[in-house]
Amino acid sequence: MRDLEEIIRELDAIESIKKLKARYFRFVDEKKHIELAALFTPDARLVTDGITWKSPTEFANTIRDLTGAAPSVHHGHMPEIDITGPDKATGIWAMEDLLTFPAGEDAPEGHHGYGQYRETYRKVQGQWLIDTLLLTRFRMDALDNWDANAA
Amino acid sequence: MRDLEEIIRELDAIESIKKLKARYFRFVDEKKHIELAALFTPDARLVTDGITWKSPTEFANTIRDLTGAAPSVHHGHMPEIDITGPDKATGIWAMEDLLTFPAGEDAPEGHHGYGQYRETYRKVQGQWLIDTLLLTRFRMDALDNWDANAA
Amino acid sequence: MRDLEEIIRELDAIESIKKLKARYFRFVDEKKHIELAALFTPDARLVTDGITWKSPTEFANTIRDLTGAAPSVHHGHMPEIDITGPDKATGIWAMEDLLTFPAGEDAPEGHHGYGQYRETYRKVQGQWLIDTLLLTRFRMDALDNWDANAA
């Protein structure tokens, strides 16, 4: 049987990581792109739908530039967090997102998607951060892009 | 480093508040409107989509009167709960809902919506209750109202 | 006031049960049907949308046979877990699923559904398992089946 103090430390770390990921989704949809990039370790490795990003900042800035004022929705579900060391953890999350772009000839195609994150986390100076992120998809449905004039 | 007992008390309060909000969503969809109103402090302040409600009971009764037998779906996601005092807490939740009304000329428009709750909680006589609730929206898609004859 | 050790044991059990249910949803969508069946007690009672299953294995194999390569999405939300004994617990979950089948004349109808699980759990040899599962629905929308050629 695990030591009581160890259980407490683990449960506390799990809740911190759930809140870290909650801020990740919230900052995307609130368009807080600087705060979003700060949730990752500086040398974090991000791969989403087969795209490998150079840095968390490149990832956050690209979302910012592509979505503009178009509203987005990103939700995570059913976390499986495992604390694998005093400052290391892994996580699996289900996800759903509605991502659209300002309508236009060159706009990427909007989607309503469903997938899964597999992640690792590191605790740096008392803060849990996302260290690696891999997003894969189970299902992607096309979604009309966002018309600023109709909103 | 926080005291172990303090961590336990906080984690316990966080889980209680998550269950409080789970009952909130469940009671709306199970049409338990009296139980729904009882999840709030009597003088709770509720603001949803710009509407300020006089009381939790007015809020619950209006949902009851407008939806009738029409099924609804309300889910919360990605909580960020902070315990701010022995009997005080704050919370942010993502949300998704499918809200329709019995079809008819005077029926409000149904929607499939996505938004965010910002809330505060108070512990009263050992029970966590919702003290303030603010619901704002990221996206609202129109949804056909409910036809009792087709169901 | 509950004993601190009791609170820790309960919070730890609740997190274990949340991860158990997370694996349930994940194994359905990852098509890990043997692993799915192993999440239940051998004599577990499952009732989904009015269908009573003979065993967890019959349930898992039927999903496997009907869905084939068609992608599926199953998410749980807003758990209310109560630990009712040292090795017993109950749970209520909201759910959303997108379930489609390989398109064909005899294929069942696909759906985008919203509902509720009511479950009980048992701890067997240190592992929490699902002992009874009852799935009911609030709303079911028809969804086009999956066309392998178009994917």
Coordinates of C-alpha atoms in Angstrom, one line a residue:
Chain A
M1 CA 0.0 0.0 0.0
R2 CA 1.3 3.4 -0.9
D3 CA 2.3 5.8 1.8
L4 CA -0.4 8.3 2.7
E5 CA 1.9 11.3 2.1
E6 CA 2.8 10.0 -1.3
I7 CA -0.9 9.6 -2.2
I8 CA -1.5 13.2 -1.2
R9 CA 1.4 14.5 -3.2
E10 CA 0.2 12.5 -6.3
L11 CA -3.4 13.7 -6.0
D12 CA -2.2 17.3 -5.6
A13 CA 0.0 17.0 -8.7
I14 CA -2.8 15.4 -10.7
E15 CA -5.1 18.3 -9.9
S16 CA -2.4 20.8 -10.8
I17 CA -1.9 19.1 -14.2
K18 CA -5.7 19.1 -14.8
K19 CA -5.7 22.8 -14.2
L20 CA -2.7 23.3 -16.4
K21 CA -4.6 21.6 -19.3
A22 CA -7.7 23.5 -18.5
R23 CA -5.8 26.8 -19.0
Y24 CA -4.4 25.4 -22.2
F25 CA -7.9 25.0 -23.7
R26 CA -9.2 28.2 -22.2
F27 CA -6.3 30.3 -23.4
V28 CA -6.8 29.0 -27.0
D29 CA -10.5 30.0 -26.9
E30 CA -9.9 33.3 -25.0
K31 CA -7.2 34.2 -27.5
K32 CA -4.6 34.6 -24.8
H33 CA -1.7 33.4 -27.0
I34 CA 1.2 34.7 -24.9
E35 CA -0.2 33.0 -21.8
L36 CA -0.8 29.9 -23.9
A37 CA 2.8 29.6 -25.0
A38 CA 3.9 30.0 -21.3
L39 CA 2.2 26.8 -20.4
F40 CA 4.9 24.8 -22.1
T41 CA 8.6 24.1 -21.3
P42 CA 10.6 26.4 -23.6
D43 CA 11.9 23.4 -25.6
A44 CA 8.6 21.5 -25.6
R45 CA 7.8 19.3 -28.6
L46 CA 4.3 19.7 -30.1
V47 CA 2.9 17.6 -32.9
T48 CA -0.7 18.2 -33.9
D49 CA -2.4 16.3 -36.7
G50 CA 1.0 15.4 -38.1
I51 CA 2.4 19.0 -38.0
T52 CA 5.6 19.3 -35.9
W53 CA 6.0 22.8 -34.4
K54 CA 9.3 24.6 -33.9
S55 CA 8.3 25.9 -30.5
P56 CA 5.3 26.6 -28.3
T57 CA 5.4 30.3 -29.4
E58 CA 5.3 29.3 -33.1
F59 CA 2.3 27.1 -32.3
A60 CA 0.5 29.9 -30.4
N61 CA 1.3 32.6 -32.9
T62 CA 0.0 30.4 -35.8
I63 CA -3.3 29.8 -34.1
R64 CA -3.5 33.6 -33.4
D65 CA -2.8 34.5 -37.0
L66 CA -5.1 31.9 -38.6
T67 CA -8.1 32.3 -36.4
G68 CA -8.2 36.1 -36.0
A69 CA -11.5 37.1 -34.4
A70 CA -13.2 33.8 -35.3
P71 CA -14.6 32.1 -32.2
S72 CA -13.2 28.6 -31.4
V73 CA -14.2 25.9 -29.0
H74 CA -11.7 23.4 -27.4
H75 CA -12.7 21.0 -24.7
G76 CA -10.7 18.1 -23.0
H77 CA -12.2 15.1 -21.5
M78 CA -11.5 12.0 -19.4
P79 CA -7.9 12.6 -18.2
E80 CA -5.6 9.7 -17.3
I81 CA -2.7 11.4 -15.5
D82 CA 0.2 9.3 -14.1
I83 CA 2.8 10.8 -11.9
T84 CA 6.0 9.1 -13.0
G85 CA 8.6 10.9 -10.9
P86 CA 8.8 13.9 -8.4
D87 CA 8.8 16.3 -11.4
K88 CA 7.5 14.1 -14.2
A89 CA 4.1 13.0 -15.4
T90 CA 2.2 11.6 -18.4
G91 CA -1.3 12.3 -19.5
I92 CA -3.9 11.0 -22.0
W93 CA -7.0 13.2 -22.8
A94 CA -9.9 12.9 -25.1
M95 CA -10.7 16.1 -27.0
E96 CA -13.4 17.9 -29.1
D97 CA -12.9 21.1 -31.0
L98 CA -14.7 23.5 -33.3
L99 CA -12.1 25.4 -35.2
T100 CA -13.1 27.9 -37.9
F101 CA -11.3 30.7 -39.7
P102 CA -12.4 34.1 -41.1
A103 CA -14.2 33.1 -44.3
G104 CA -12.2 33.9 -47.5
E105 CA -10.7 32.2 -50.5
D106 CA -7.4 31.3 -48.9
A107 CA -8.9 30.3 -45.5
P108 CA -8.1 26.8 -44.3
E109 CA -11.1 24.5 -44.0
G110 CA -13.0 24.7 -40.6
H111 CA -13.7 21.5 -38.7
H112 CA -15.6 20.0 -35.8
G113 CA -13.0 17.4 -34.6
Y114 CA -12.6 14.7 -32.1
G115 CA -9.3 13.2 -31.0
Q116 CA -6.8 12.4 -28.3
Y117 CA -3.9 14.1 -26.7
R118 CA -0.9 12.1 -25.4
E119 CA 1.3 14.3 -23.3
T120 CA 4.2 14.5 -20.8
Y121 CA 4.6 17.1 -18.2
R122 CA 7.6 18.5 -16.2
K123 CA 7.6 20.4 -13.0
V124 CA 9.9 23.4 -13.3
Q125 CA 10.5 25.8 -10.4
G126 CA 7.3 24.5 -8.7
Q127 CA 5.1 24.8 -11.8
W128 CA 3.8 21.9 -13.9
L129 CA 4.3 22.6 -17.6
I130 CA 3.5 20.7 -20.8
D131 CA 6.7 19.1 -22.1
T132 CA 5.5 17.1 -25.1
L133 CA 2.1 17.1 -26.8
L134 CA 0.8 14.7 -29.5
L135 CA -2.7 15.3 -30.9
T136 CA -4.2 12.6 -33.1
R137 CA -7.8 12.5 -34.5
F138 CA -10.6 9.9 -34.5
R139 CA -13.0 12.0 -36.6
M140 CA -13.1 15.3 -38.4
D141 CA -16.3 16.9 -39.8
A142 CA -16.2 19.9 -42.1
L143 CA -17.5 23.1 -40.5
D144 CA -18.4 26.4 -42.3
N145 CA -15.9 29.2 -41.8
W146 CA -16.7 32.3 -39.8
D147 CA -18.3 35.3 -41.5
A148 CA -17.5 38.4 -39.6
N149 CA -20.4 40.3 -41.3
A150 CA -23.0 37.7 -40.3
A151 CA -21.8 37.5 -36.7
Chain B
M1 CA 5.4 24.0 0.7
R2 CA 1.9 23.8 1.8
D3 CA 1.0 21.8 4.9
L4 CA -0.2 18.3 4.1
E5 CA -3.5 18.7 6.0
E6 CA -4.2 21.9 4.1
I7 CA -3.7 20.1 0.8
I8 CA -6.1 17.4 1.8
R9 CA -8.8 19.9 2.8
E10 CA -8.3 21.7 -0.5
L11 CA -8.5 18.6 -2.6
D12 CA -11.6 17.5 -0.7
A13 CA -13.3 20.9 -1.2
I14 CA -12.4 20.9 -4.9
E15 CA -14.0 17.4 -5.4
S16 CA -17.1 18.6 -3.5
I17 CA -17.4 21.7 -5.7
K18 CA -17.0 19.5 -8.9
K19 CA -19.9 17.3 -7.6
L20 CA -22.0 20.4 -6.9
K21 CA -21.6 21.6 -10.5
A22 CA -22.2 18.1 -11.7
R23 CA -25.6 18.1 -9.9
Y24 CA -26.3 21.6 -11.4
F25 CA -26.0 20.2 -15.0
R26 CA -27.7 17.0 -14.1
F27 CA -30.7 18.6 -12.4
V28 CA -31.3 20.9 -15.4
D29 CA -31.4 17.9 -17.8
E30 CA -33.3 15.7 -15.4
K31 CA -35.8 18.5 -14.9
K32 CA -35.4 18.5 -11.1
H33 CA -36.0 22.3 -10.8
I34 CA -36.6 22.5 -7.1
E35 CA -33.3 20.5 -6.4
L36 CA -31.6 22.8 -8.9
A37 CA -32.5 26.0 -7.1
A38 CA -31.3 24.4 -3.8
L39 CA -27.7 24.3 -5.1
F40 CA -27.4 28.0 -4.8
T41 CA -27.2 30.4 -1.8
P42 CA -30.6 32.0 -1.3
D43 CA -29.3 35.4 -2.4
A44 CA -27.1 34.1 -5.2
R45 CA -26.5 36.3 -8.2
L46 CA -27.0 34.6 -11.6
V47 CA -26.2 36.2 -15.0
T48 CA -26.6 34.0 -18.1
D49 CA -26.1 35.4 -21.6
G50 CA -26.7 38.9 -20.3
I51 CA -29.8 38.1 -18.4
T52 CA -29.7 38.9 -14.6
W53 CA -32.0 36.6 -12.6
K54 CA -33.9 37.8 -9.5
S55 CA -33.2 34.5 -7.6
P56 CA -32.1 30.9 -8.2
T57 CA -35.8 30.0 -8.0
E58 CA -36.8 32.4 -10.8
F59 CA -33.9 30.9 -12.9
A60 CA -35.0 27.3 -12.3
N61 CA -38.7 28.0 -12.8
T62 CA -38.1 29.8 -16.1
I63 CA -36.1 26.9 -17.4
R64 CA -38.9 24.6 -16.3
D65 CA -41.6 26.7 -17.9
L66 CA -39.8 27.3 -21.2
T67 CA -38.5 23.8 -21.8
G68 CA -41.5 21.7 -20.7
A69 CA -40.9 18.1 -21.9
A70 CA -38.3 19.0 -24.5
P71 CA -35.0 17.2 -23.7
S72 CA -31.9 19.2 -23.0
V73 CA -28.2 18.5 -22.7
H74 CA -25.8 20.5 -20.5
H75 CA -22.2 19.5 -19.9
G76 CA -19.4 21.2 -18.1
H77 CA -15.7 20.7 -18.9
M78 CA -12.2 21.5 -17.6
P79 CA -12.8 23.0 -14.2
E80 CA -10.3 25.4 -12.6
I81 CA -11.3 25.5 -8.9
D82 CA -9.4 27.7 -6.4
I83 CA -10.1 27.5 -2.7
T84 CA -9.8 31.1 -1.6
G85 CA -10.8 30.7 2.1
P86 CA -12.1 28.2 4.6
D87 CA -15.6 28.6 3.1
K88 CA -15.0 30.4 -0.2
A89 CA -13.9 29.3 -3.6
T90 CA -13.9 30.4 -7.3
G91 CA -14.3 28.3 -10.4
I92 CA -14.1 28.5 -14.2
W93 CA -15.8 25.9 -16.4
A94 CA -16.1 25.4 -20.1
M95 CA -19.6 24.3 -21.2
E96 CA -21.6 22.9 -24.1
D97 CA -25.4 22.8 -24.2
L98 CA -28.2 21.7 -26.5
L99 CA -31.3 23.7 -25.5
T100 CA -34.5 23.4 -27.4
F101 CA -38.1 24.2 -26.7
P102 CA -41.5 22.7 -27.6
A103 CA -42.0 23.8 -31.2
G104 CA -44.5 26.6 -31.7
E105 CA -44.9 30.1 -33.0
D106 CA -43.9 31.8 -29.8
A107 CA -41.1 29.4 -28.9
P108 CA -37.7 30.9 -28.3
E109 CA -35.0 29.7 -30.8
G110 CA -33.2 26.5 -29.8
H111 CA -29.4 26.4 -29.8
H112 CA -26.3 24.3 -29.6
G113 CA -24.0 26.5 -27.6
Y114 CA -20.5 26.7 -26.3
G115 CA -19.4 29.0 -23.5
Q116 CA -17.8 29.6 -20.1
Y117 CA -19.0 29.8 -16.5
R118 CA -17.2 32.0 -14.0
E119 CA -18.5 31.3 -10.5
T120 CA -17.9 31.7 -6.8
Y121 CA -18.9 29.3 -4.1
R122 CA -19.7 29.5 -0.4
K123 CA -19.7 26.7 2.2
V124 CA -22.9 27.1 4.3
Q125 CA -23.5 24.7 7.2
G126 CA -21.1 22.2 5.7
Q127 CA -22.4 22.4 2.2
W128 CA -20.7 24.0 -0.8
L129 CA -23.2 26.2 -2.8
I130 CA -23.0 28.4 -5.9
D131 CA -23.0 32.0 -4.8
T132 CA -22.4 33.8 -8.1
L133 CA -22.7 32.5 -11.7
L134 CA -21.8 34.3 -14.9
L135 CA -22.3 32.5 -18.2
T136 CA -20.9 33.9 -21.4
R137 CA -20.7 32.4 -24.9
F138 CA -18.1 31.7 -27.5
R139 CA -20.4 30.2 -30.1
M140 CA -24.1 29.6 -30.6
D141 CA -25.5 27.5 -33.5
A142 CA -29.3 27.4 -34.2
L143 CA -31.0 24.1 -33.4
D144 CA -34.5 23.0 -34.5
N145 CA -37.0 23.1 -31.7
W146 CA -38.6 19.9 -30.2
D147 CA -41.6 18.4 -31.9
A148 CA -43.5 16.4 -29.3
N149 CA -45.4 14.5 -32.1
A150 CA -42.2 13.4 -33.8
A151 CA -40.5 12.2 -30.6
Chain C
M1 CA -15.7 15.9 10.5
R2 CA -14.3 13.0 8.6
D3 CA -10.9 11.6 9.5
L4 CA -8.0 12.9 7.3
E5 CA -6.9 9.4 6.4
E6 CA -10.4 8.5 5.3
I7 CA -10.6 11.6 3.1
I8 CA -7.3 10.6 1.4
R9 CA -8.4 7.1 0.8
E10 CA -11.7 8.3 -0.7
L11 CA -10.1 10.9 -2.9
D12 CA -7.6 8.3 -4.1
A13 CA -10.4 5.8 -4.9
I14 CA -12.4 8.5 -6.7
E15 CA -9.4 9.3 -8.9
S16 CA -8.9 5.6 -9.6
I17 CA -12.6 5.2 -10.7
K18 CA -12.4 8.3 -12.9
K19 CA -9.4 6.7 -14.7
L20 CA -11.2 3.4 -14.9
K21 CA -14.1 5.1 -16.8
A22 CA -11.6 7.1 -18.9
R23 CA -10.1 3.8 -20.1
Y24 CA -13.6 2.5 -20.8
F25 CA -14.3 5.4 -23.2
R26 CA -10.8 5.3 -24.7
F27 CA -10.8 1.5 -25.3
V28 CA -14.1 1.7 -27.1
D29 CA -12.7 4.4 -29.5
E30 CA -9.2 2.8 -29.8
K31 CA -11.0 -0.5 -30.6
K32 CA -9.2 -2.3 -27.8
H33 CA -12.1 -4.7 -27.2
I34 CA -10.3 -7.3 -25.0
E35 CA -9.0 -4.6 -22.8
L36 CA -12.5 -3.1 -22.7
A37 CA -14.1 -6.3 -21.4
A38 CA -11.4 -6.6 -18.7
L39 CA -12.6 -3.3 -17.1
F40 CA -15.6 -5.1 -15.7
T41 CA -16.2 -7.7 -13.0
P42 CA -16.7 -11.0 -14.8
D43 CA -20.4 -11.2 -13.8
A44 CA -21.0 -7.5 -14.4
R45 CA -24.5 -6.4 -15.4
L46 CA -24.7 -4.0 -18.4
V47 CA -27.8 -2.4 -19.8
T48 CA -27.5 0.1 -22.6
D49 CA -30.5 1.8 -24.2
G50 CA -32.7 -1.0 -23.0
I51 CA -30.5 -3.9 -24.2
T52 CA -29.3 -6.2 -21.4
W53 CA -26.0 -7.9 -22.2
K54 CA -25.0 -11.4 -21.2
S55 CA -21.5 -10.4 -20.3
P56 CA -18.9 -7.7 -20.7
T57 CA -17.3 -9.8 -23.4
E58 CA -20.6 -10.1 -25.4
F59 CA -20.9 -6.3 -25.1
A60 CA -17.3 -5.6 -26.3
N61 CA -17.5 -8.2 -29.1
T62 CA -20.7 -6.8 -30.4
I63 CA -19.3 -3.3 -30.6
R64 CA -16.2 -4.7 -32.4
D65 CA -18.3 -6.6 -34.9
L66 CA -20.8 -3.8 -35.6
T67 CA -18.4 -0.9 -35.9
G68 CA -15.5 -2.5 -37.7
A69 CA -13.1 0.2 -38.9
A70 CA -15.7 3.0 -38.5
P71 CA -14.3 5.7 -36.1
S72 CA -16.3 6.3 -33.0
V73 CA -16.3 9.0 -30.3
H74 CA -17.3 8.4 -26.7
H75 CA -16.8 11.1 -24.0
G76 CA -17.9 11.1 -20.3
H77 CA -18.6 14.2 -18.3
M78 CA -19.3 15.5 -14.8
P79 CA -18.7 12.5 -12.6
E80 CA -20.5 12.1 -9.3
I81 CA -18.6 9.3 -7.5
D82 CA -19.5 8.1 -4.1
I83 CA -17.4 5.6 -2.1
T84 CA -20.0 3.5 -0.3
G85 CA -17.6 0.9 1.3
P86 CA -14.0 -0.1 1.4
D87 CA -14.4 -1.9 -1.9
K88 CA -17.7 -0.5 -3.2
A89 CA -18.7 2.8 -5.0
T90 CA -21.4 4.3 -7.2
G91 CA -21.1 6.8 -10.0
I92 CA -23.2 9.0 -12.3
W93 CA -21.7 10.3 -15.6
A94 CA -23.1 12.5 -18.4
M95 CA -22.1 11.2 -21.8
E96 CA -21.9 12.1 -25.5
D97 CA -21.2 9.8 -28.3
L98 CA -20.9 9.7 -32.1
L99 CA -21.4 6.1 -33.2
T100 CA -21.5 5.1 -36.8
F101 CA -21.2 1.9 -38.7
P102 CA -19.8 0.8 -42.1
A103 CA -22.4 2.1 -44.6
G104 CA -24.5 -0.7 -46.1
E105 CA -28.1 -1.9 -46.5
D106 CA -28.1 -3.8 -43.2
A107 CA -26.1 -1.3 -41.1
P108 CA -27.7 -0.1 -37.9
E109 CA -28.5 3.7 -37.9
G110 CA -25.6 5.9 -36.8
H111 CA -26.3 8.5 -34.1
H112 CA -24.9 11.5 -32.2
G113 CA -26.2 10.8 -28.7
Y114 CA -26.4 12.4 -25.3
G115 CA -27.2 10.5 -22.1
Q116 CA -26.3 9.3 -18.6
Y117 CA -24.5 6.4 -17.1
R118 CA -25.5 5.1 -13.6
E119 CA -22.9 2.6 -12.4
T120 CA -21.6 0.7 -9.5
Y121 CA -18.0 -0.3 -9.0
R122 CA -16.2 -3.0 -7.0
K123 CA -12.6 -3.2 -5.9
V124 CA -11.3 -6.7 -6.7
Q125 CA -7.7 -7.6 -5.8
G126 CA -6.7 -4.0 -5.6
Q127 CA -8.3 -3.0 -8.9
W128 CA -11.5 -0.9 -9.2
L129 CA -13.8 -2.5 -11.8
I130 CA -17.3 -1.7 -13.3
D131 CA -19.8 -4.0 -11.6
T132 CA -23.1 -2.6 -13.1
L133 CA -23.7 -0.1 -15.9
L134 CA -27.0 1.4 -17.0
L135 CA -27.0 3.8 -20.0
T136 CA -30.0 5.9 -20.7
R137 CA -30.5 8.7 -23.2
F138 CA -31.7 12.3 -23.2
R139 CA -31.3 13.0 -26.9
M140 CA -30.3 11.0 -30.1
D141 CA -29.7 12.7 -33.4
A142 CA -29.3 10.6 -36.6
L143 CA -25.8 10.5 -38.1
D144 CA -24.7 9.3 -41.5
N145 CA -22.9 6.0 -41.5
W146 CA -19.2 5.6 -42.4
D147 CA -18.2 5.2 -46.0
A148 CA -14.8 3.4 -46.1
N149 CA -14.3 4.6 -49.7
A150 CA -14.8 8.3 -48.8
A151 CA -12.5 8.2 -45.7

